[in-house]
Coordinates of C-alpha atoms and ligand atoms in Angstrom, one line a residue:
X109 CA -146.7 -65.4 -77.6
X110 CA -144.2 -68.1 -77.1
X111 CA -140.7 -68.0 -78.2
X112 CA -141.5 -71.0 -80.7
X113 CA -144.4 -68.8 -82.1
X114 CA -141.9 -66.1 -83.0
X115 CA -139.3 -68.4 -84.5
X116 CA -139.2 -67.9 -88.3
X117 CA -140.4 -70.9 -90.1
X118 CA -137.7 -72.4 -92.6
X119 CA -139.7 -71.0 -95.5
X120 CA -141.4 -67.8 -93.9
X121 CA -138.7 -65.4 -95.3
X122 CA -137.2 -65.1 -92.0
X123 CA -140.1 -63.6 -90.0
X124 CA -142.9 -64.9 -87.8
X125 CA -145.3 -67.1 -90.0
X126 CA -148.3 -65.5 -88.2
X127 CA -147.8 -61.9 -89.8
X128 CA -149.5 -61.1 -93.2
X129 CA -146.7 -61.2 -95.7
X130 CA -146.0 -58.0 -97.7
X131 CA -145.5 -60.5 -100.8
X132 CA -146.4 -64.1 -101.3
X133 CA -145.4 -66.0 -104.5
X134 CA -147.0 -69.5 -104.5
X135 CA -145.9 -72.3 -106.7
X136 CA -145.1 -69.7 -109.5
X137 CA -144.4 -71.2 -113.0
X138 CA -143.5 -69.4 -116.3
X139 CA -142.9 -70.8 -119.6
X140 CA -141.2 -68.6 -122.0
X141 CA -140.8 -70.1 -125.5
X142 CA -140.4 -73.7 -124.5
X143 CA -138.2 -72.8 -121.5
X144 CA -139.2 -73.1 -117.9
X145 CA -138.1 -69.7 -116.8
X146 CA -139.7 -70.3 -113.4
X147 CA -140.7 -73.8 -112.2
X148 CA -142.6 -73.7 -108.8
X149 CA -141.2 -70.9 -107.1
X150 CA -142.5 -70.1 -103.8
X151 CA -141.3 -67.3 -101.3
X152 CA -142.5 -65.1 -98.7
X153 CA -141.6 -61.3 -98.2
X154 CA -142.5 -59.5 -94.9
X155 CA -142.9 -55.9 -94.3
X156 CA -140.0 -53.7 -94.1
X157 CA -137.2 -56.1 -94.8
X158 CA -134.5 -56.2 -97.5
X159 CA -134.6 -59.5 -99.4
X160 CA -131.9 -60.5 -101.8
X161 CA -132.6 -62.6 -105.0
X162 CA -129.6 -64.2 -106.3
X163 CA -128.7 -66.8 -108.9
X164 CA -126.6 -67.4 -111.9
X165 CA -127.5 -65.7 -115.3
X166 CA -130.8 -67.2 -116.8
X167 CA -131.9 -68.5 -113.4
X168 CA -135.2 -66.6 -113.6
X169 CA -134.7 -63.6 -111.5
X170 CA -135.9 -61.0 -113.8
X171 CA -138.6 -63.2 -114.7
X172 CA -139.7 -63.4 -111.2
X173 CA -139.7 -59.6 -110.9
X174 CA -141.7 -59.2 -114.1
X175 CA -144.4 -61.7 -112.9
X176 CA -144.6 -59.9 -109.6
X177 CA -145.1 -56.4 -111.4
X178 CA -147.6 -58.0 -113.8
X179 CA -145.3 -57.5 -116.9
X180 CA -145.7 -61.2 -117.8
X181 CA -148.4 -63.9 -116.9
X182 CA -147.7 -66.9 -114.7
X183 CA -148.3 -70.3 -116.6
X184 CA -149.6 -71.6 -112.9
X185 CA -149.3 -70.6 -109.4
X186 CA -150.3 -67.2 -107.8
X187 CA -148.9 -63.9 -106.4
X188 CA -150.3 -62.0 -103.4
X189 CA -149.2 -58.6 -102.5
X190 CA -150.6 -57.6 -98.9
X191 CA -153.1 -60.6 -99.3
X192 CA -154.4 -59.1 -102.5
X193 CA -154.3 -61.4 -105.6
X194 CA -152.0 -59.8 -108.2
X195 CA -153.0 -61.9 -110.9
X196 CA -156.5 -60.2 -111.1
X197 CA -154.8 -56.9 -111.6
X198 CA -153.1 -54.8 -114.4
X199 CA -149.6 -53.4 -113.9
X200 CA -151.1 -50.1 -113.2
X201 CA -153.4 -51.6 -110.5
X202 CA -150.4 -53.4 -109.0
X203 CA -148.7 -50.0 -108.8
X204 CA -151.5 -48.8 -107.0
X205 CA -150.9 -51.4 -104.3
X206 CA -147.9 -49.7 -103.5
X207 CA -145.2 -51.5 -105.6
X208 CA -142.5 -49.8 -107.7
X209 CA -139.5 -51.2 -109.5
X210 CA -136.3 -50.6 -111.6
X211 CA -135.3 -52.6 -114.7
X212 CA -132.2 -54.5 -115.4
X213 CA -131.6 -52.2 -118.4
X214 CA -132.0 -48.4 -118.4
X215 CA -135.8 -47.6 -119.4
X216 CA -135.7 -43.8 -119.0
X217 CA -137.5 -41.6 -121.6
X218 CA -134.7 -39.9 -123.5
X219 CA -136.7 -36.8 -124.8
X220 CA -137.6 -35.9 -121.1
X221 CA -135.4 -34.3 -118.5
X222 CA -134.2 -36.1 -115.4
X223 CA -136.9 -34.3 -113.3
X224 CA -139.6 -35.1 -115.8
X225 CA -138.5 -38.7 -115.6
X226 CA -138.8 -38.8 -111.8
X227 CA -142.1 -37.0 -112.1
X228 CA -143.6 -39.9 -114.1
X229 CA -142.8 -42.2 -111.3
X230 CA -144.6 -39.9 -108.7
X231 CA -147.4 -39.0 -111.0
X232 CA -148.7 -42.7 -111.5
X233 CA -148.4 -43.4 -107.7
X234 CA -150.0 -40.1 -106.6
X235 CA -153.0 -39.6 -108.7
X236 CA -153.7 -42.8 -110.4
X237 CA -156.2 -42.7 -113.3
X238 CA -158.2 -39.7 -112.0
X239 CA -158.7 -38.2 -115.4
X240 CA -162.2 -37.1 -114.8
X241 CA -160.9 -35.0 -112.0
X242 CA -158.1 -33.5 -114.1
X243 CA -160.7 -32.6 -116.7
X244 CA -163.4 -31.2 -114.7
X245 CA -161.1 -29.2 -112.1
X246 CA -158.1 -27.3 -113.6
X247 CA -157.1 -25.9 -110.2
X248 CA -156.8 -29.6 -109.0
X249 CA -154.4 -30.2 -111.8
X250 CA -152.1 -27.5 -110.8
X251 CA -152.1 -28.8 -107.3
X252 CA -151.4 -32.1 -108.4
X253 CA -148.3 -31.0 -110.7
X254 CA -146.8 -29.2 -107.6
X255 CA -147.2 -32.4 -105.4
X256 CA -145.8 -34.7 -108.1
X257 CA -142.8 -32.2 -108.8
X258 CA -142.2 -32.2 -104.9
X259 CA -142.1 -35.8 -104.6
X260 CA -139.9 -36.1 -107.6
X261 CA -137.4 -33.4 -106.4
X262 CA -137.3 -35.2 -102.9
X263 CA -136.3 -38.5 -104.7
X264 CA -133.7 -36.8 -106.8
X265 CA -132.4 -35.2 -103.7
X266 CA -131.8 -38.5 -102.2
X267 CA -129.8 -39.7 -104.9
X268 CA -127.8 -36.2 -104.9
X269 CA -129.2 -35.7 -108.7
X270 CA -130.7 -32.3 -108.1
X271 CA -128.0 -30.4 -109.9
X272 CA -128.8 -32.6 -113.0
X273 CA -132.4 -32.3 -112.9
X274 CA -132.6 -30.3 -116.4
X275 CA -130.2 -32.7 -118.2
X276 CA -131.5 -35.2 -120.6
X277 CA -130.5 -38.9 -119.6
X278 CA -128.1 -39.5 -122.7
X279 CA -126.0 -36.7 -121.4
X280 CA -125.4 -38.7 -118.2
X281 CA -123.1 -41.7 -117.5
X282 CA -124.6 -45.1 -117.4
X283 CA -124.2 -45.1 -113.9
X284 CA -126.0 -42.0 -113.3
X285 CA -128.8 -43.1 -115.5
X286 CA -129.4 -45.9 -113.3
X287 CA -129.6 -43.7 -110.3
X288 CA -132.2 -41.6 -112.1
X289 CA -134.2 -44.9 -112.4
X290 CA -133.9 -45.6 -108.8
X291 CA -135.2 -42.0 -108.1
X292 CA -138.1 -42.6 -110.6
X293 CA -139.0 -45.6 -108.5
X294 CA -138.4 -43.8 -105.2
X295 CA -140.7 -40.9 -106.3
X296 CA -143.8 -43.3 -106.2
X297 CA -143.0 -43.6 -102.5
X298 CA -143.6 -47.4 -102.7
X299 CA -144.2 -49.8 -99.8
X300 CA -142.6 -52.7 -102.0
X301 CA -139.6 -51.9 -104.1
X302 CA -138.2 -54.1 -106.7
X303 CA -134.6 -53.7 -107.8
X304 CA -133.3 -55.7 -110.7
X305 CA -129.4 -55.1 -110.5
X306 CA -129.4 -51.4 -109.7
X307 CA -125.7 -51.2 -109.4
X308 CA -124.9 -52.8 -112.8
X309 CA -122.6 -50.5 -114.5
X310 CA -121.8 -48.3 -111.5
X311 CA -118.3 -47.5 -109.9
X312 CA -117.3 -48.8 -106.4
X313 CA -118.4 -45.4 -105.0
X314 CA -121.7 -45.3 -106.5
X315 CA -122.2 -48.9 -105.7
X316 CA -121.5 -48.1 -102.1
X317 CA -123.9 -45.1 -102.2
X318 CA -126.8 -47.4 -103.5
X319 CA -126.2 -49.9 -100.5
X320 CA -126.4 -47.2 -98.1
X321 CA -129.5 -45.9 -99.6
X322 CA -131.1 -49.2 -99.4
X323 CA -130.3 -49.5 -95.9
X324 CA -131.9 -46.1 -95.1
X325 CA -134.9 -47.3 -97.1
X326 CA -135.0 -50.2 -95.1
X327 CA -134.9 -48.2 -91.8
X328 CA -137.7 -46.3 -93.0
X329 CA -139.9 -49.5 -93.4
X330 CA -139.8 -49.9 -97.4
X331 CA -139.9 -53.5 -98.1
X332 CA -137.3 -54.4 -100.8
X333 CA -136.2 -57.2 -103.2
X334 CA -132.8 -56.8 -104.5
X335 CA -131.2 -58.6 -107.5
X336 CA -127.6 -58.1 -107.4
X337 CA -124.5 -60.2 -108.7
X338 CA -122.3 -58.8 -105.8
X339 CA -122.9 -61.6 -103.1
X340 CA -120.7 -59.6 -100.6
X341 CA -123.0 -56.8 -100.9
X342 CA -125.9 -59.2 -100.3
X343 CA -124.4 -60.5 -97.2
X344 CA -123.6 -56.9 -96.0
X345 CA -127.1 -55.4 -96.5
X346 CA -129.8 -58.0 -96.9
X347 CA -131.9 -59.8 -94.2
X348 CA -132.7 -62.8 -96.1
X349 CA -131.4 -64.1 -99.2
X350 CA -133.5 -66.5 -101.8
X351 CA -131.3 -68.2 -104.5
X352 CA -132.7 -69.3 -107.8
X353 CA -131.0 -71.8 -110.3
X354 CA -132.8 -72.9 -113.7
X355 CA -136.0 -71.6 -112.5
X356 CA -136.0 -73.3 -109.1
X357 CA -135.6 -71.8 -105.6
X358 CA -132.5 -73.7 -104.4
X359 CA -131.9 -71.9 -101.2
X360 CA -133.6 -69.4 -98.5
X361 CA -132.0 -68.2 -95.4
X362 CA -129.7 -66.0 -93.8
X363 CA -127.4 -64.6 -96.6
X364 CA -124.2 -65.4 -94.8
X365 CA -125.2 -68.9 -94.5
X366 CA -126.9 -69.3 -97.8
X367 CA -124.0 -68.5 -99.9
X368 CA -122.1 -71.3 -98.3
X369 CA -124.7 -73.9 -99.1
X370 CA -123.1 -76.4 -101.3
X371 CA -126.1 -76.2 -104.0
X372 CA -125.5 -72.4 -104.2
X373 CA -121.9 -72.7 -104.3
X374 CA -122.3 -75.3 -107.2
X375 CA -124.8 -73.2 -109.0
X376 CA -122.4 -70.4 -109.0
X377 CA -119.1 -72.1 -109.6
X378 CA -119.9 -75.6 -111.1
X379 CA -121.1 -74.0 -114.4
X380 CA -118.0 -71.9 -114.6
X381 CA -115.8 -74.9 -114.0
X382 CA -117.8 -77.1 -116.5
X383 CA -117.6 -74.3 -119.1
X384 CA -113.7 -74.0 -118.6
X385 CA -113.2 -77.8 -118.7
Ligands
ADP198 N1 -138.5 -62.8 -123.6 C1 -138.1 -64.3 -123.4 N2 -138.4 -65.2 -124.4 C2 -137.9 -66.4 -124.2 N3 -137.1 -66.7 -123.2 C3 -136.7 -65.9 -122.3 C4 -137.2 -64.6 -122.3 N4 -136.8 -63.9 -121.3 C5 -135.9 -64.7 -120.6 N5 -136.0 -65.8 -121.2 C6 -135.3 -67.2 -120.5 O1 -135.9 -67.4 -119.3 C7 -134.9 -67.8 -118.5 C8 -134.8 -66.7 -117.2 O2 -134.5 -65.7 -117.7 P1 -134.1 -64.3 -116.7 O3 -135.5 -64.4 -115.7 O4 -133.9 -63.3 -117.5 O5 -133.0 -64.9 -115.7 P2 -132.0 -63.9 -114.9 O6 -132.6 -62.6 -114.8 O7 -131.9 -64.7 -113.7 O8 -130.7 -63.8 -115.4 C9 -133.5 -67.9 -119.3 O9 -133.4 -69.1 -119.8 C10 -133.9 -66.8 -120.3 O10 -132.9 -67.3 -121.5
MG199 MG1 -131.9 -60.7 -115.1

């Protein structure tokens, strides 16, 4: 292979264009109540890398993550995970492809303990919809619960939450609830992890802890897309940064370079300046 072939193409998400991408978004458009929340967005995500997805409020970041996880339909365009067409699959089937996610707002089940919440993440990923097996083979169900519990405990341990395993979410600080959400996603042992502002509401120490965790996951080969307002954190930990503005992709490249591009500076600062004027 020549050097030229191993060079990243400008839009290839920073990796050789020859590899089968972990995720491909092709010309994705989403109309929400007359608003073009996404308008022709394309991006490529390669295995084992940590991608940042930035952009001002309302630029379409959460909409893009919702489309990838099949929680809303594209108006046009296509999304592939590992070459598989996501648009033909349900959210559950997309999880079976190895995708897990956290949400911008806490979505824990308040009546269940921290451990049980994490077990829901593991359960879906490990066993899928094998209801017939559960029904016919009680011994199998017992083995299943042990496996799900072990996965959930391992995920909680990674976030130093094992001491809180029997607590109800409402007894925890907001930052800790966000950590439980991350543990729930990790319990699925995903190949592709989508994180929508996972550090919102966390203090500095918690944010640093999450940053280190995401780097460790990257080291383990988990592909990640991180939505995060702290651009310094993006520059510090992400391999590649995509930036959206008003539903359009306005930048793609090395984080430290992308945040200096004039259209990115304008998207972040110009709006504030205009609002202040
Ligand atoms: N449920 C909805 N109904 C109508 N418009 C929505 C809905 N959700 C988001 N939008 C609009 O879609 C655009 C993109 O929103 P969003 O993806 O949440 O942006 P971001 O996550 O980048 O802040 C915004 O203009 C927002 O007002
Ligand atoms: Mg959002």
